[in-house]
CSV table of C-alpha atoms in Angstrom, one decimal:
chain,number,residue,atom,x,y,z
A,1,MET,CA,36.8,63.1,37.1
A,2,PRO,CA,35.3,63.7,41.3
A,3,THR,CA,33.3,67.0,41.6
A,4,GLU,CA,32.9,66.8,45.7
A,5,THR,CA,34.9,68.9,47.6
A,6,HIS,CA,37.9,66.8,49.3
A,7,PRO,CA,38.0,67.5,52.7
A,8,ASP,CA,42.2,69.3,52.6
A,9,GLN,CA,39.9,72.0,51.4
A,10,GLN,CA,40.4,72.9,55.1
A,11,TYR,CA,44.4,73.2,54.2
A,12,ILE,CA,43.8,75.3,51.7
A,13,THR,CA,41.6,77.7,53.8
A,14,ALA,CA,43.7,77.5,57.1
A,15,LEU,CA,46.5,78.0,55.1
A,16,CYS,CA,44.7,81.7,53.5
A,17,SER,CA,44.5,82.6,57.2
A,18,GLY,CA,47.1,81.6,58.1
A,19,ASN,CA,45.8,79.1,60.7
A,20,GLU,CA,49.4,77.7,62.2
A,21,VAL,CA,47.7,74.5,64.1
A,22,LEU,CA,46.2,73.9,60.6
A,23,ILE,CA,49.1,74.4,58.9
A,24,ARG,CA,51.0,72.2,60.9
A,25,GLU,CA,49.0,69.6,60.4
A,26,ILE,CA,49.7,69.4,56.3
A,27,TYR,CA,53.1,69.5,57.3
A,28,ALA,CA,52.9,66.6,59.5
A,29,LYS,CA,50.8,65.0,57.2
A,30,TYR,CA,52.7,65.9,54.2
A,31,ALA,CA,56.2,66.9,54.1
A,32,ARG,CA,57.4,63.8,55.1
A,33,SER,CA,56.8,62.0,51.6
A,34,VAL,CA,58.2,65.4,49.8
A,35,GLN,CA,61.7,64.6,51.7
A,36,ILE,CA,62.1,61.1,50.9
A,37,TRP,CA,60.9,62.2,47.3
A,38,VAL,CA,63.7,64.7,46.7
A,39,THR,CA,66.1,63.4,48.9
A,40,GLN,CA,65.9,60.4,46.2
A,41,ASN,CA,66.8,62.8,43.8
A,42,ASN,CA,69.7,64.2,44.1
A,43,GLY,CA,68.0,66.7,46.5
A,44,GLU,CA,68.7,67.3,50.4
A,45,VAL,CA,66.7,67.8,53.2
A,46,ALA,CA,67.0,71.7,53.2
A,47,ASP,CA,66.4,71.9,49.6
A,48,ALA,CA,62.6,69.8,50.5
A,49,GLN,CA,62.1,71.8,53.1
A,50,ASP,CA,62.3,75.2,50.4
A,51,LEU,CA,60.2,73.4,47.7
A,52,PHE,CA,57.8,72.1,50.2
A,53,GLN,CA,57.4,75.8,51.8
A,54,ASP,CA,58.3,77.0,48.1
A,55,ALA,CA,54.7,74.8,46.7
A,56,LEU,CA,52.7,75.7,49.8
A,57,MET,CA,53.3,80.2,48.5
A,58,ALA,CA,52.5,78.4,45.1
A,59,VAL,CA,48.8,77.2,46.5
A,60,TYR,CA,48.6,80.3,48.2
A,61,ASP,CA,48.8,82.1,45.2
A,62,ARG,CA,46.1,80.2,43.2
A,63,TYR,CA,44.0,80.1,45.9
A,64,CYS,CA,43.7,82.0,49.0
A,65,GLY,CA,41.0,84.6,47.6
A,66,ARG,CA,39.2,83.7,45.1
A,67,GLU,CA,36.4,80.7,45.1
A,68,PHE,CA,37.3,77.4,44.3
A,69,VAL,CA,37.0,73.6,45.2
A,70,LEU,CA,39.5,70.8,45.8
A,71,THR,CA,38.4,67.9,44.3
A,72,SER,CA,41.8,66.2,45.0
A,73,SER,CA,44.2,65.4,47.5
A,74,LEU,CA,46.2,68.6,48.6
A,75,GLY,CA,49.0,65.8,48.9
A,76,ALA,CA,48.9,64.9,45.7
A,77,LEU,CA,48.6,68.4,44.4
A,78,LEU,CA,52.2,69.9,46.7
A,79,LEU,CA,54.0,66.6,45.5
A,80,SER,CA,53.2,67.4,42.1
A,81,ILE,CA,54.2,71.1,42.7
A,82,CYS,CA,57.6,70.2,44.2
A,83,ARG,CA,58.5,67.7,41.5
A,84,ARG,CA,57.7,70.4,38.5
A,85,LYS,CA,59.9,72.9,40.8
A,86,TRP,CA,62.2,70.5,41.9
A,87,PHE,CA,63.3,69.4,37.9
A,88,ASP,CA,63.1,72.8,36.9
A,89,ARG,CA,65.9,73.4,39.0
A,90,LEU,CA,67.8,70.8,37.9
A,91,ALA,CA,67.2,72.1,34.6
A,92,GLN,CA,68.9,74.5,35.0
A,93,LYS,CA,71.7,72.8,36.8
A,94,THR,CA,72.4,70.1,34.2
A,95,ARG,CA,70.3,71.3,31.9
A,96,GLU,CA,70.0,67.5,29.5
A,97,GLU,CA,69.7,65.6,32.5
A,98,GLY,CA,66.9,67.9,34.2
A,99,VAL,CA,64.9,68.3,31.3
A,100,ARG,CA,65.2,64.0,30.2
A,101,LYS,CA,64.0,63.6,33.9
A,102,TRP,CA,61.5,66.4,33.7
A,103,GLU,CA,60.3,64.6,30.6
A,104,GLU,CA,59.7,61.7,32.1
A,105,ASN,CA,58.0,62.4,34.5
A,106,ARG,CA,55.9,64.5,32.5
A,107,TYR,CA,54.0,61.8,31.7
A,108,ASN,CA,53.3,59.7,34.7
A,109,GLU,CA,51.8,62.1,36.8
A,110,GLU,CA,48.3,62.7,36.7
A,111,ASP,CA,46.7,65.4,34.5
A,112,SER,CA,44.6,66.8,36.3
A,113,GLU,CA,47.0,67.4,38.9
A,114,TRP,CA,49.7,68.4,36.9
A,115,GLU,CA,47.4,71.0,35.3
A,116,ALA,CA,46.6,72.1,38.9
A,117,ALA,CA,50.5,72.4,40.2
A,118,GLU,CA,50.7,73.9,36.5
A,119,ALA,CA,48.4,76.7,37.3
A,120,SER,CA,49.0,77.1,41.3
A,121,ILE,CA,52.9,77.7,40.0
A,122,LEU,CA,51.8,80.5,36.8
A,123,GLN,CA,49.8,82.5,39.4
A,124,GLN,CA,52.7,82.4,41.5
A,125,LYS,CA,55.1,83.8,38.9
A,126,ARG,CA,52.3,86.6,38.2
A,127,GLN,CA,52.6,87.2,41.8
A,128,GLU,CA,55.7,87.7,42.5
A,129,CYS,CA,56.1,89.5,39.6
A,130,LEU,CA,53.3,92.0,40.1
A,131,SER,CA,54.9,91.7,43.9
A,132,GLN,CA,57.9,93.4,42.8
A,133,VAL,CA,57.3,95.7,40.4
A,134,PHE,CA,54.8,97.5,43.0
A,135,LEU,CA,57.8,97.9,44.5
A,136,LEU,CA,59.3,100.4,41.4
A,137,LEU,CA,56.6,102.6,42.3
A,138,SER,CA,56.6,105.8,43.6
A,139,GLU,CA,55.7,105.5,47.1
A,140,GLN,CA,52.5,107.4,46.5
A,141,CYS,CA,50.8,104.9,44.2
A,142,GLN,CA,52.2,101.8,46.6
A,143,LYS,CA,50.6,103.7,49.5
A,144,MET,CA,47.5,105.1,47.8
A,145,LEU,CA,46.4,101.9,45.5
A,146,THR,CA,47.0,99.9,49.0
A,147,MET,CA,44.6,102.2,50.6
A,148,VAL,CA,42.0,102.5,48.0
A,149,ALA,CA,41.9,98.5,48.1
A,150,ALA,CA,42.1,97.8,51.6
A,151,GLY,CA,38.8,99.8,52.0
A,152,ALA,CA,38.7,100.7,55.5
A,153,HIS,CA,38.3,104.3,54.4
A,154,SER,CA,35.8,106.3,52.3
A,155,VAL,CA,37.6,107.8,49.3
A,156,GLU,CA,37.7,110.8,49.8
A,157,GLN,CA,39.3,110.5,53.5
A,158,ILE,CA,42.0,108.7,51.7
A,159,ALA,CA,42.2,111.5,49.3
A,160,ALA,CA,42.5,114.0,52.3
A,161,GLU,CA,45.1,112.0,54.5
A,162,LEU,CA,47.3,111.7,50.7
A,163,GLY,CA,47.0,115.1,50.2
A,164,PHE,CA,44.3,115.7,47.0
A,165,ALA,CA,42.1,118.0,46.2
A,166,ASN,CA,38.9,115.6,46.0
A,167,ALA,CA,37.7,112.1,45.5
A,168,ASN,CA,38.1,112.1,42.0
A,169,ALA,CA,41.8,113.9,41.4
A,170,LEU,CA,42.7,110.7,43.3
A,171,TYR,CA,41.0,108.2,41.3
A,172,GLN,CA,42.7,110.1,38.8
A,173,SER,CA,46.3,109.3,40.0
A,174,LYS,CA,44.3,106.0,40.8
A,175,HIS,CA,44.6,104.6,37.7
A,176,ARG,CA,47.7,106.2,36.0
A,177,CYS,CA,49.6,104.6,39.0
A,178,THR,CA,47.0,100.9,37.9
A,179,ALA,CA,48.6,101.6,34.1
A,180,ARG,CA,52.3,102.4,35.2
A,181,TRP,CA,52.2,99.0,37.4
A,182,ARG,CA,50.7,97.4,34.8
A,183,GLN,CA,52.6,98.0,31.8
A,184,LEU,CA,55.7,97.5,34.1
A,185,PHE,CA,54.4,94.3,34.8
A,186,ASN,CA,54.3,93.9,30.6
A,187,GLU,CA,57.6,94.7,30.6
A,188,HIS,CA,59.0,92.1,33.1
A,189,PHE,CA,56.5,89.0,33.7
A,190,LYS,CA,58.3,86.0,32.4
A,191,GLU,CA,55.8,83.1,31.7
A,192,ASN,CA,58.7,80.5,31.6
B,1,MET,CA,37.0,106.1,29.2
B,2,GLU,CA,39.7,104.3,29.1
B,3,ASN,CA,40.3,100.5,29.5
B,4,SER,CA,42.2,100.5,32.8
B,5,GLU,CA,39.0,102.3,34.3
B,6,ARG,CA,36.1,100.1,32.3
B,7,LEU,CA,38.3,96.9,34.0
B,8,ASP,CA,37.9,99.1,37.5
B,9,LYS,CA,34.5,100.1,37.0
B,10,TYR,CA,33.5,96.3,35.7
B,11,LEU,CA,35.6,94.6,38.9
B,12,ARG,CA,33.6,97.0,40.9
B,13,GLY,CA,30.1,95.6,39.8
B,14,ALA,CA,29.5,99.4,39.4
B,15,MET,CA,28.5,99.2,35.8
B,16,ASP,CA,24.8,99.4,35.1
B,17,ALA,CA,23.0,95.6,33.3
B,18,GLU,CA,23.0,97.5,29.5
B,19,GLU,CA,26.9,98.7,30.3
B,20,LYS,CA,27.8,95.7,31.3
B,21,ALA,CA,26.5,93.0,28.5
B,22,GLY,CA,27.7,95.5,26.1
B,23,PHE,CA,31.6,94.9,27.9
B,24,GLU,CA,31.7,90.9,28.3
B,25,ALA,CA,30.5,90.4,24.4
B,26,GLN,CA,33.3,92.9,23.7
B,27,LEU,CA,35.8,90.7,26.5
B,28,ALA,CA,33.9,87.1,24.7
B,29,LYS,CA,36.0,87.9,21.2
B,30,ASP,CA,39.2,90.0,22.5
B,31,ALA,CA,41.4,88.3,23.4
B,32,GLU,CA,43.3,91.2,24.8
B,33,LEU,CA,41.1,93.0,26.7
B,34,ALA,CA,40.0,89.2,28.3
B,35,LYS,CA,44.1,89.2,29.3
B,36,ALA,CA,43.9,92.7,30.7
B,37,LEU,CA,40.5,92.0,33.2
B,38,GLU,CA,42.5,88.9,34.2
B,39,LEU,CA,45.8,91.1,34.9
B,40,GLN,CA,43.7,93.6,36.6
B,41,ARG,CA,41.6,90.6,38.7
B,42,ASP,CA,45.1,90.1,39.7
B,43,MET,CA,46.2,93.3,40.7
B,44,GLU,CA,43.5,93.6,43.0
B,45,LEU,CA,44.0,90.3,44.8
B,46,PHE,CA,47.6,91.2,45.1
B,47,LEU,CA,46.8,94.6,46.8
B,48,ARG,CA,44.2,92.6,49.0
B,49,ARG,CA,45.9,90.2,50.4
B,50,ASN,CA,49.9,91.5,50.3
B,51,THR,CA,50.1,91.9,54.2
B,52,GLN,CA,49.3,88.4,54.8
B,53,ARG,CA,50.7,86.8,52.0
B,54,GLU,CA,54.5,88.7,53.3
B,55,ALA,CA,53.0,86.9,57.3
B,56,LEU,CA,52.8,83.6,55.8
B,57,LYS,CA,56.2,83.8,53.9
B,58,LYS,CA,58.0,84.2,57.0
B,59,GLN,CA,55.4,82.6,59.1
B,60,LEU,CA,56.4,78.9,56.9
B,61,PRO,CA,60.5,78.6,57.3
B,62,ALA,CA,59.3,78.7,61.0
B,63,ILE,CA,56.7,75.7,60.9
B,64,GLY,CA,58.9,73.4,58.6
B,65,LYS,CA,62.2,73.4,60.5
B,66,ASP,CA,60.2,71.4,63.1
B,67,TYR,CA,59.1,68.3,60.3
B,68,PHE,CA,62.3,68.8,58.0
B,69,GLN,CA,64.9,67.2,59.8
B,70,THR,CA,68.3,65.2,58.9
B,71,ALA,CA,68.6,62.8,61.4
B,72,GLN,CA,65.4,61.1,61.6
B,73,GLY,CA,65.6,57.3,62.8
B,74,ALA,CA,68.7,57.4,64.3
B,75,LYS,CA,69.7,55.0,66.7
B,76,VAL,CA,70.4,54.6,70.0
B,77,ILE,CA,73.9,53.5,70.6
B,78,THR,CA,75.5,53.7,74.2
B,79,MET,CA,78.6,55.0,74.3
B,80,PRO,CA,81.6,55.0,76.4
B,81,ARG,CA,82.0,56.7,79.6
B,82,GLN,CA,85.4,59.1,78.2
B,83,ARG,CA,82.8,60.3,75.1
B,84,ARG,CA,79.6,60.5,77.7
B,85,LEU,CA,81.6,63.7,79.4
B,86,PHE,CA,82.9,64.8,76.4
B,87,LEU,CA,79.5,65.0,75.1
B,88,ALA,CA,78.7,66.7,78.7
B,89,ALA,CA,80.9,69.3,78.2
B,90,ALA,CA,79.8,69.8,74.9
B,91,SER,CA,76.5,70.5,75.7
B,92,LEU,CA,77.3,72.9,78.7
B,93,ALA,CA,79.5,74.7,76.1
B,94,ALA,CA,77.0,74.9,73.7
B,95,ALA,CA,74.6,76.2,76.3
B,96,ILE,CA,76.9,79.2,77.5
B,97,ALA,CA,77.5,80.1,73.7
B,98,LEU,CA,73.9,80.0,73.2
B,99,PHE,CA,72.5,82.0,76.0
B,100,PHE,CA,75.1,84.5,74.9
B,101,MET,CA,74.2,84.6,71.1
B,102,VAL,CA,70.3,85.1,72.7
B,103,ARG,CA,71.4,87.8,74.3
B,104,TRP,CA,73.1,89.4,72.1
B,105,ALA,CA,70.2,89.0,69.4
B,106,LEU,CA,68.1,90.5,72.3
B,107,SER,CA,70.2,93.6,72.8
B,108,PRO,CA,69.7,96.6,70.6
B,109,SER,CA,72.1,96.9,67.2
B,110,LEU,CA,75.0,99.6,67.8
B,111,PHE,CA,73.1,101.7,65.3
B,112,GLU,CA,70.3,101.4,67.6
B,113,SER,CA,72.0,102.6,70.9
B,114,TYR,CA,73.4,105.3,69.1
B,115,ALA,CA,70.3,106.9,66.8
B,116,GLN,CA,68.7,109.3,69.5
B,117,TYR,CA,67.0,112.3,67.9
B,118,PRO,CA,66.1,115.3,69.9
B,119,PRO,CA,62.6,115.5,69.6
B,120,LEU,CA,60.9,117.4,66.5
B,121,ALA,CA,59.4,120.5,67.0
B,122,LEU,CA,57.9,121.6,64.3
B,123,THR,CA,54.8,124.3,65.0
B,124,GLU,CA,57.0,126.6,66.9
B,125,LYS,CA,58.0,127.9,62.9
B,126,SER,CA,55.1,127.2,61.4
B,127,ALA,CA,52.8,130.1,60.8
B,128,GLY,CA,49.4,128.4,58.9
B,129,ALA,CA,49.0,124.7,58.5
B,130,ASP,CA,48.9,122.2,61.8
B,131,TRP,CA,52.3,120.4,61.2
B,132,SER,CA,52.1,118.7,64.5
B,133,GLN,CA,51.2,115.6,62.7
B,134,ALA,CA,55.0,114.8,62.2
B,135,GLU,CA,55.5,115.9,65.3
B,136,THR,CA,53.8,113.5,67.1
B,137,ALA,CA,54.9,110.6,63.9
B,138,PHE,CA,58.8,111.7,64.4
B,139,ASN,CA,58.3,112.1,68.5
B,140,SER,CA,56.8,108.4,68.5
B,141,ASN,CA,59.6,106.4,66.5
B,142,ASN,CA,57.5,106.6,63.1
B,143,TYR,CA,59.3,107.3,60.6
B,144,ALA,CA,57.6,106.2,57.4
B,145,GLU,CA,55.0,108.7,58.6
B,146,ALA,CA,57.0,111.7,59.6
B,147,GLU,CA,58.6,111.0,55.9
B,148,ARG,CA,55.8,111.2,53.9
B,149,LEU,CA,54.6,114.8,56.4
B,150,LEU,CA,58.5,116.5,56.1
B,151,THR,CA,58.4,115.2,52.6
B,152,GLN,CA,55.3,117.6,52.3
B,153,TYR,CA,56.7,120.1,54.9
B,154,THR,CA,60.2,121.0,53.4
B,155,ALA,CA,58.2,121.2,49.8
B,156,GLU,CA,56.1,124.3,51.6
B,157,TYR,CA,59.0,125.2,53.4
B,158,PRO,CA,62.2,124.8,51.6
B,159,SER,CA,64.2,127.3,54.2
B,160,ASP,CA,63.8,125.4,57.1
B,161,ARG,CA,67.2,123.4,57.5
B,162,GLN,CA,65.8,121.5,60.7
B,163,ALA,CA,63.1,120.1,58.9
B,164,ALA,CA,65.6,118.8,56.1
B,165,LEU,CA,67.9,117.4,58.6
B,166,TYR,CA,65.1,115.4,60.7
B,167,LEU,CA,63.9,114.4,56.9
B,168,GLY,CA,67.3,113.2,56.4
B,169,ILE,CA,66.9,111.2,59.6
B,170,CYS,CA,63.2,109.3,58.3
B,171,ASN,CA,65.5,108.4,55.2
B,172,MET,CA,67.8,106.9,57.6
B,173,GLU,CA,65.8,105.0,59.5
B,174,THR,CA,63.6,103.7,56.8
B,175,GLY,CA,66.7,102.7,55.0
B,176,LYS,CA,66.8,105.3,52.4
B,177,ILE,CA,70.3,105.3,53.2
B,178,GLU,CA,71.8,107.2,49.6
B,179,GLU,CA,68.9,110.1,50.1
B,180,ALA,CA,69.5,110.4,54.1
B,181,GLN,CA,73.4,110.6,52.7
B,182,THR,CA,73.2,113.5,50.0
B,183,ALA,CA,70.7,115.5,53.1
B,184,PHE,CA,73.1,114.9,55.7
B,185,ARG,CA,76.3,116.2,52.7
B,186,ASN,CA,74.1,119.2,51.8
B,187,PHE,CA,75.0,121.3,55.1
B,188,THR,CA,77.9,123.3,55.0
B,189,PRO,CA,80.2,124.7,57.5
B,190,GLU,CA,78.0,127.6,57.8
B,191,GLU,CA,75.8,126.0,58.7
B,192,THR,CA,76.6,125.6,62.3
B,193,ASP,CA,73.6,124.8,64.6
B,194,PHE,CA,72.9,121.8,62.2
B,195,LYS,CA,76.1,121.0,60.6
B,196,ASP,CA,77.7,118.6,63.4
B,197,PHE,CA,74.6,116.8,64.2
B,198,ALA,CA,74.5,116.4,59.9
B,199,ASP,CA,78.1,114.9,60.3
B,200,TRP,CA,77.2,112.7,63.4
B,201,TYR,CA,74.1,111.2,61.5
B,202,LEU,CA,75.7,110.8,58.3
B,203,ALA,CA,78.4,108.6,60.0
B,204,LEU,CA,75.3,106.8,61.7
B,205,SER,CA,73.6,105.7,58.4
B,206,TYR,CA,76.8,103.8,57.3
B,207,LEU,CA,76.3,102.5,60.7
B,208,LYS,CA,72.9,101.4,59.9
B,209,ALA,CA,74.0,100.1,56.1
B,210,GLY,CA,76.5,97.7,57.7
B,211,ASP,CA,79.2,99.7,56.2
B,212,LYS,CA,81.9,100.0,59.1
B,213,THR,CA,84.8,101.7,57.2
B,214,GLY,CA,82.3,104.7,56.1
B,215,CYS,CA,81.1,104.4,59.4
B,216,ARG,CA,84.6,105.1,60.8
B,217,GLN,CA,85.8,107.6,58.1
B,218,ALA,CA,83.0,110.0,58.4
B,219,LEU,CA,83.7,109.6,62.7
B,220,GLN,CA,86.9,110.3,62.0
B,221,GLN,CA,86.4,113.9,60.2
B,222,LEU,CA,83.9,115.0,62.6
B,223,SER,CA,84.8,118.6,63.8
B,224,PRO,CA,87.0,118.7,67.0
B,225,ASN,CA,84.4,120.7,68.7
B,226,SER,CA,81.6,118.9,67.4
B,227,PRO,CA,79.6,118.0,70.7
B,228,PHE,CA,79.5,114.3,69.5
B,229,GLN,CA,82.8,114.1,70.1
B,230,GLN,CA,83.2,111.3,73.0
B,231,LYS,CA,80.0,109.0,71.6
B,232,ALA,CA,82.5,109.4,68.6
B,233,THR,CA,85.2,107.6,70.6
B,234,ASP,CA,83.0,105.0,71.8
B,235,LEU,CA,82.0,104.4,68.5
B,236,LEU,CA,85.4,104.0,67.0
B,237,GLN,CA,86.4,101.8,70.2
B,238,LYS,CA,83.3,99.3,69.0
B,239,LEU,CA,83.8,99.2,65.5
């Protein structure tokens, strides 16, 4: 297995920072192959566009904000994620046929890419679920957790801004909010 | 110490060497704790990058439309003159339609053109605390912040009906339509200073929610002496 950093790592860095010039390069290089594959597998161009951006979000969720080394092509990873997602959608529509194709596809993929695709999709599901249940927290909880994580202000400043007596009271409340958020995630998250 | 606090302390790097070693040893043999740590990492990651993630989600469709097109590789075919004229006319019509659509898209919505409020002036009534931040927030259209401060203010001064009215406006502007409508409906005919305002804003809240029928009904129920009668008549025509 190769261990050197792949030149496509720059694209993931660009995706993480929202660098439009390089994100356009990702589309220019890899969108066409996804479009061809999807339209050859009972999909429309609009499906391909939707899948591609969904796959980019999965890559974002898997890699951005974490330390990582990309050792294979981003294009291969994106295509792998799109295939997996497309077969999942087919499986929802026509369960039997979709599953059969999914299984065929499963054994044609290189294991490392397939695993990376699976990990990306799982991470995307976790982040989506965290996002959904975060909105179930009180506004005060949402604001406090966001402000503390942003790190732009001291804990004392945040405590004063949100009306807490002191930093300790803020921490106590933060732990209660975090615990509730975790509980909501565990209640709502489904891996498959 | 609860797990949540220990996980937090570990991720913040706030444990001393001994505590950290003990925690990591426990992590190695406790799958549930390892799972909780992974979730805590994901939660922190979510909080750190949520704004950027949402921005990317909006950015990608705009870029994608330039790279996914149905008519790729179409051949150039010479058309008969009549057909060319027809297409030229159709293009002109489309351009005119596009012009009006862009103008429509750039113009303020019906709600925005009616959603104008008198400035909030709370400080006249507050004796102790400085509530001018709530006024500043409201008067500069920062409704989320004004809502937060007015919620505190109304808890301290529950009898201040003006503050309750403006809190309802903030609810409406931040999309909490049900809360806003409850606030506006709470005004009784005896509260003569505020009732007409509350009824008018109730109608606007339906407009904000896209409920034209509800808006019409609320407008028709305005008092005949309401200072908003003229605006209501105009709005009913536009609806």
